PDB file of C-alpha atoms in Angstrom:
ATOM      1  CA  UNK A   1       6.206   6.612  17.172  1.00  0.00           C
ATOM      2  CA  UNK A   2       8.542   8.801  15.358  1.00  0.00           C
ATOM      3  CA  UNK A   3      11.236   7.575  12.781  1.00  0.00           C
ATOM      4  CA  UNK A   4      14.027   9.535  11.271  1.00  0.00           C
ATOM      5  CA  UNK A   5      16.194   8.646   9.325  1.00  0.00           C
ATOM      6  CA  UNK A   6      19.330  10.826   8.936  1.00  0.00           C
ATOM      7  CA  UNK A   7      21.892   8.558   7.654  1.00  0.00           C
ATOM      8  CA  UNK A   8      20.198   5.708   6.343  1.00  0.00           C
ATOM      9  CA  UNK A   9      17.774   5.048   3.403  1.00  0.00           C
ATOM     10  CA  UNK A  10      16.253   1.188   4.748  1.00  0.00           C
ATOM     11  CA  UNK A  11      13.507   0.659   7.537  1.00  0.00           C
ATOM     12  CA  UNK A  12      13.961  -2.960   8.364  1.00  0.00           C
ATOM     13  CA  UNK A  13      11.243  -4.215  11.041  1.00  0.00           C
ATOM     14  CA  UNK A  14      11.698  -7.728  11.845  1.00  0.00           C
ATOM     15  CA  UNK A  15      10.100 -10.819  12.523  1.00  0.00           C
ATOM     16  CA  UNK A  16       8.435 -10.806  15.321  1.00  0.00           C
ATOM     17  CA  UNK A  17       8.253  -7.400  15.809  1.00  0.00           C
ATOM     18  CA  UNK A  18       5.655  -4.891  16.898  1.00  0.00           C
ATOM     19  CA  UNK A  19       3.536  -7.686  18.272  1.00  0.00           C
ATOM     20  CA  UNK A  20       0.484  -5.112  19.152  1.00  0.00           C
ATOM     21  CA  UNK A  21       1.154  -2.530  16.991  1.00  0.00           C
ATOM     22  CA  UNK A  22      -2.736  -2.090  15.237  1.00  0.00           C
ATOM     23  CA  UNK A  23      -2.209   0.797  13.648  1.00  0.00           C
ATOM     24  CA  UNK A  24       0.687   2.482  12.109  1.00  0.00           C
ATOM     25  CA  UNK A  25       1.560   5.976   9.336  1.00  0.00           C
ATOM     26  CA  UNK A  26       4.884   6.283   7.609  1.00  0.00           C
ATOM     27  CA  UNK A  27       4.566   9.979   7.267  1.00  0.00           C
ATOM     28  CA  UNK A  28       6.875  11.894   4.772  1.00  0.00           C
ATOM     29  CA  UNK A  29      10.268   9.957   6.075  1.00  0.00           C
ATOM     30  CA  UNK A  30      12.273  12.332   3.192  1.00  0.00           C
ATOM     31  CA  UNK A  31      15.101   9.757   2.266  1.00  0.00           C
ATOM     32  CA  UNK A  32      13.659   6.088   2.897  1.00  0.00           C
ATOM     33  CA  UNK A  33      13.799   4.066  -0.188  1.00  0.00           C
ATOM     34  CA  UNK A  34      13.336   0.380   0.812  1.00  0.00           C
ATOM     35  CA  UNK A  35      11.228  -0.540   3.770  1.00  0.00           C
ATOM     36  CA  UNK A  36      11.550  -3.978   4.702  1.00  0.00           C
ATOM     37  CA  UNK A  37       8.744  -5.365   6.147  1.00  0.00           C
ATOM     38  CA  UNK A  38       9.919  -9.116   7.568  1.00  0.00           C
ATOM     39  CA  UNK A  39       7.136 -11.869   7.318  1.00  0.00           C
ATOM     40  CA  UNK A  40       5.789 -12.345  10.993  1.00  0.00           C
ATOM     41  CA  UNK A  41       6.160  -8.972  12.130  1.00  0.00           C
ATOM     42  CA  UNK A  42       3.069  -6.468  13.078  1.00  0.00           C
ATOM     43  CA  UNK A  43       1.036  -9.729  13.202  1.00  0.00           C
ATOM     44  CA  UNK A  44      -2.083  -7.555  14.469  1.00  0.00           C
ATOM     45  CA  UNK A  45      -1.913  -4.406  12.136  1.00  0.00           C
ATOM     46  CA  UNK A  46      -4.740  -3.680  10.815  1.00  0.00           C
ATOM     47  CA  UNK A  47      -4.575   0.283   9.415  1.00  0.00           C
ATOM     48  CA  UNK A  48      -1.615   1.287   7.883  1.00  0.00           C
ATOM     49  CA  UNK A  49      -1.121   4.791   6.103  1.00  0.00           C
ATOM     50  CA  UNK A  50       2.018   5.595   3.769  1.00  0.00           C
ATOM     51  CA  UNK A  51       2.075   9.231   2.650  1.00  0.00           C
ATOM     52  CA  UNK A  52       4.843  11.594   1.065  1.00  0.00           C
ATOM     53  CA  UNK A  53       7.404   9.105   1.416  1.00  0.00           C
ATOM     54  CA  UNK A  54       8.940  10.414  -2.385  1.00  0.00           C
ATOM     55  CA  UNK A  55      11.947   8.615  -2.370  1.00  0.00           C
ATOM     56  CA  UNK A  56      10.050   4.922  -1.506  1.00  0.00           C
ATOM     57  CA  UNK A  57      11.091   2.255  -4.303  1.00  0.00           C
ATOM     58  CA  UNK A  58       8.256   0.099  -3.810  1.00  0.00           C
ATOM     59  CA  UNK A  59       5.534  -1.247  -1.550  1.00  0.00           C
ATOM     60  CA  UNK A  60       7.396  -3.586   1.010  1.00  0.00           C
ATOM     61  CA  UNK A  61       6.506  -7.415   0.013  1.00  0.00           C
ATOM     62  CA  UNK A  62       6.324  -8.404   3.562  1.00  0.00           C
ATOM     63  CA  UNK A  63       2.639  -6.853   3.672  1.00  0.00           C
ATOM     64  CA  UNK A  64       1.258  -9.706   1.854  1.00  0.00           C
ATOM     65  CA  UNK A  65       1.927 -11.707   5.023  1.00  0.00           C
ATOM     66  CA  UNK A  66      -0.027  -9.325   7.341  1.00  0.00           C
ATOM     67  CA  UNK A  67      -3.414 -10.809   6.948  1.00  0.00           C
ATOM     68  CA  UNK A  68      -5.020  -8.897   9.781  1.00  0.00           C
ATOM     69  CA  UNK A  69      -4.931  -5.775   7.711  1.00  0.00           C
ATOM     70  CA  UNK A  70      -7.962  -4.468   6.963  1.00  0.00           C
ATOM     71  CA  UNK A  71      -7.219  -0.601   5.620  1.00  0.00           C
ATOM     72  CA  UNK A  72      -4.577   0.981   3.845  1.00  0.00           C
ATOM     73  CA  UNK A  73      -4.125   4.589   2.932  1.00  0.00           C
ATOM     74  CA  UNK A  74      -1.312   5.518   0.287  1.00  0.00           C
ATOM     75  CA  UNK A  75      -1.004   8.929  -0.476  1.00  0.00           C
ATOM     76  CA  UNK A  76       2.133   9.240  -3.288  1.00  0.00           C
ATOM     77  CA  UNK A  77       3.196  10.916  -6.040  1.00  0.00           C
ATOM     78  CA  UNK A  78       1.275  10.348  -9.391  1.00  0.00           C
ATOM     79  CA  UNK A  79       4.452   8.387 -11.028  1.00  0.00           C
ATOM     80  CA  UNK A  80       4.740   5.948  -7.706  1.00  0.00           C
ATOM     81  CA  UNK A  81       0.720   4.843  -8.067  1.00  0.00           C
ATOM     82  CA  UNK A  82       1.006   4.011 -11.628  1.00  0.00           C
ATOM     83  CA  UNK A  83       3.939   2.535 -12.072  1.00  0.00           C
ATOM     84  CA  UNK A  84       4.093   0.231  -8.586  1.00  0.00           C
ATOM     85  CA  UNK A  85       0.001  -0.205  -8.220  1.00  0.00           C
ATOM     86  CA  UNK A  86      -1.944   0.378 -11.215  1.00  0.00           C
ATOM     87  CA  UNK A  87       0.300  -0.231 -13.931  1.00  0.00           C
ATOM     88  CA  UNK A  88       1.609   1.483 -16.787  1.00  0.00           C
ATOM     89  CA  UNK A  89      -1.160  -0.378 -18.864  1.00  0.00           C
ATOM     90  CA  UNK A  90      -3.630  -0.273 -15.680  1.00  0.00           C
ATOM     91  CA  UNK A  91      -3.366  -4.235 -15.244  1.00  0.00           C
ATOM     92  CA  UNK A  92      -1.850  -3.719 -12.068  1.00  0.00           C
ATOM     93  CA  UNK A  93       2.004  -3.269 -11.018  1.00  0.00           C
ATOM     94  CA  UNK A  94       4.267  -5.093  -9.516  1.00  0.00           C
ATOM     95  CA  UNK A  95       3.033  -4.245  -6.176  1.00  0.00           C
ATOM     96  CA  UNK A  96      -0.349  -4.742  -6.330  1.00  0.00           C
ATOM     97  CA  UNK A  97      -0.373  -8.017  -5.636  1.00  0.00           C
ATOM     98  CA  UNK A  98       1.235  -6.880  -2.434  1.00  0.00           C
ATOM     99  CA  UNK A  99      -1.849  -5.402  -1.435  1.00  0.00           C
ATOM    100  CA  UNK A 100      -4.885  -7.036  -3.049  1.00  0.00           C
ATOM    101  CA  UNK A 101      -5.859  -8.956   0.300  1.00  0.00           C
ATOM    102  CA  UNK A 102      -6.685  -5.767   2.032  1.00  0.00           C
ATOM    103  CA  UNK A 103     -10.462  -5.112   2.146  1.00  0.00           C
ATOM    104  CA  UNK A 104     -10.402  -1.253   1.831  1.00  0.00           C
ATOM    105  CA  UNK A 105      -7.737   0.458  -0.020  1.00  0.00           C
ATOM    106  CA  UNK A 106      -7.894   4.194  -0.206  1.00  0.00           C
ATOM    107  CA  UNK A 107      -5.317   5.661  -2.821  1.00  0.00           C
ATOM    108  CA  UNK A 108      -4.806   9.120  -3.631  1.00  0.00           C
ATOM    109  CA  UNK A 109      -1.942  10.426  -5.735  1.00  0.00           C
ATOM    110  CA  UNK A 110      -0.657  14.221  -5.954  1.00  0.00           C
ATOM    111  CA  UNK A 111       0.547  15.912  -8.926  1.00  0.00           C
ATOM    112  CA  UNK A 112      -2.162  14.914 -11.554  1.00  0.00           C
ATOM    113  CA  UNK A 113      -6.028  15.905 -11.505  1.00  0.00           C
ATOM    114  CA  UNK A 114      -6.846  12.315  -9.965  1.00  0.00           C
ATOM    115  CA  UNK A 115      -7.479  13.247  -6.265  1.00  0.00           C
ATOM    116  CA  UNK A 116      -8.449   9.704  -4.779  1.00  0.00           C
ATOM    117  CA  UNK A 117      -9.359   6.282  -5.375  1.00  0.00           C
ATOM    118  CA  UNK A 118     -10.840   3.869  -3.312  1.00  0.00           C
ATOM    119  CA  UNK A 119     -10.507   0.359  -4.169  1.00  0.00           C
ATOM    120  CA  UNK A 120     -12.790  -2.211  -2.231  1.00  0.00           C
ATOM    121  CA  UNK A 121     -13.583  -6.319  -3.144  1.00  0.00           C
ATOM    122  CA  UNK A 122     -17.128  -6.810  -4.723  1.00  0.00           C
ATOM    123  CA  UNK A 123     -18.553 -10.470  -5.042  1.00  0.00           C
ATOM    124  CA  UNK A 124     -19.952  -8.369  -8.160  1.00  0.00           C
ATOM    125  CA  UNK A 125     -18.271  -9.628 -11.352  1.00  0.00           C
ATOM    126  CA  UNK A 126     -20.734  -8.726 -13.804  1.00  0.00           C
ATOM    127  CA  UNK A 127     -20.942  -4.836 -12.896  1.00  0.00           C
ATOM    128  CA  UNK A 128     -19.628  -2.732 -15.761  1.00  0.00           C
ATOM    129  CA  UNK A 129     -17.465  -0.786 -13.000  1.00  0.00           C
ATOM    130  CA  UNK A 130     -16.135  -4.002 -11.894  1.00  0.00           C
ATOM    131  CA  UNK A 131     -12.138  -3.828 -12.213  1.00  0.00           C
ATOM    132  CA  UNK A 132     -10.647  -7.101 -12.712  1.00  0.00           C
ATOM    133  CA  UNK A 133      -7.972  -8.245 -10.434  1.00  0.00           C
ATOM    134  CA  UNK A 134      -5.943  -9.870 -12.960  1.00  0.00           C
ATOM    135  CA  UNK A 135      -2.809 -12.097 -11.387  1.00  0.00           C
ATOM    136  CA  UNK A 136      -4.290 -11.347  -8.427  1.00  0.00           C
ATOM    137  CA  UNK A 137      -5.920 -14.276  -6.589  1.00  0.00           C
ATOM    138  CA  UNK A 138      -6.809 -12.650  -3.721  1.00  0.00           C
ATOM    139  CA  UNK A 139     -10.382 -11.738  -4.904  1.00  0.00           C
ATOM    140  CA  UNK A 140     -12.291 -11.951  -7.906  1.00  0.00           C
ATOM    141  CA  UNK A 141     -12.514  -8.537  -8.827  1.00  0.00           C
ATOM    142  CA  UNK A 142     -11.898  -5.196  -7.048  1.00  0.00           C
ATOM    143  CA  UNK A 143     -14.583  -2.262  -7.366  1.00  0.00           C
ATOM    144  CA  UNK A 144     -12.886   1.256  -8.240  1.00  0.00           C
ATOM    145  CA  UNK A 145     -14.804   4.119  -6.750  1.00  0.00           C
ATOM    146  CA  UNK A 146     -14.044   7.671  -7.620  1.00  0.00           C
ATOM    147  CA  UNK A 147     -14.654  10.719  -4.775  1.00  0.00           C
TER     148      UNK A 147
END
């Protein structure tokens, strides 16, 4: 599916929309500022990629309700990754809880020396590489793996 937001900066996916959609890539929608995902939409989505949407203000709140999501790839400017996901203090940004239920998350920022960060849940919370999930109740810890 190709979407071009010519005069709008908001994309809304309504409740019960795309019931059979399994994979979705949001790629370089230049003027996308806000993406709303309603609870109950895309109930079979398992793979999602968000890439190059430089005006996007945040990860949609509704992603937290898509329990079938198994893989999430995010490729965004470093500023977005730091402010929205990792948090300026490294304890998690405001969007972290929206995606912490996803088993495999690949994050790549551009405009920095770090090229890719893969986060996978782990049961080994004693590992030195463990990353505390903070307020995220989905997994006791998240383990970052640098590639």
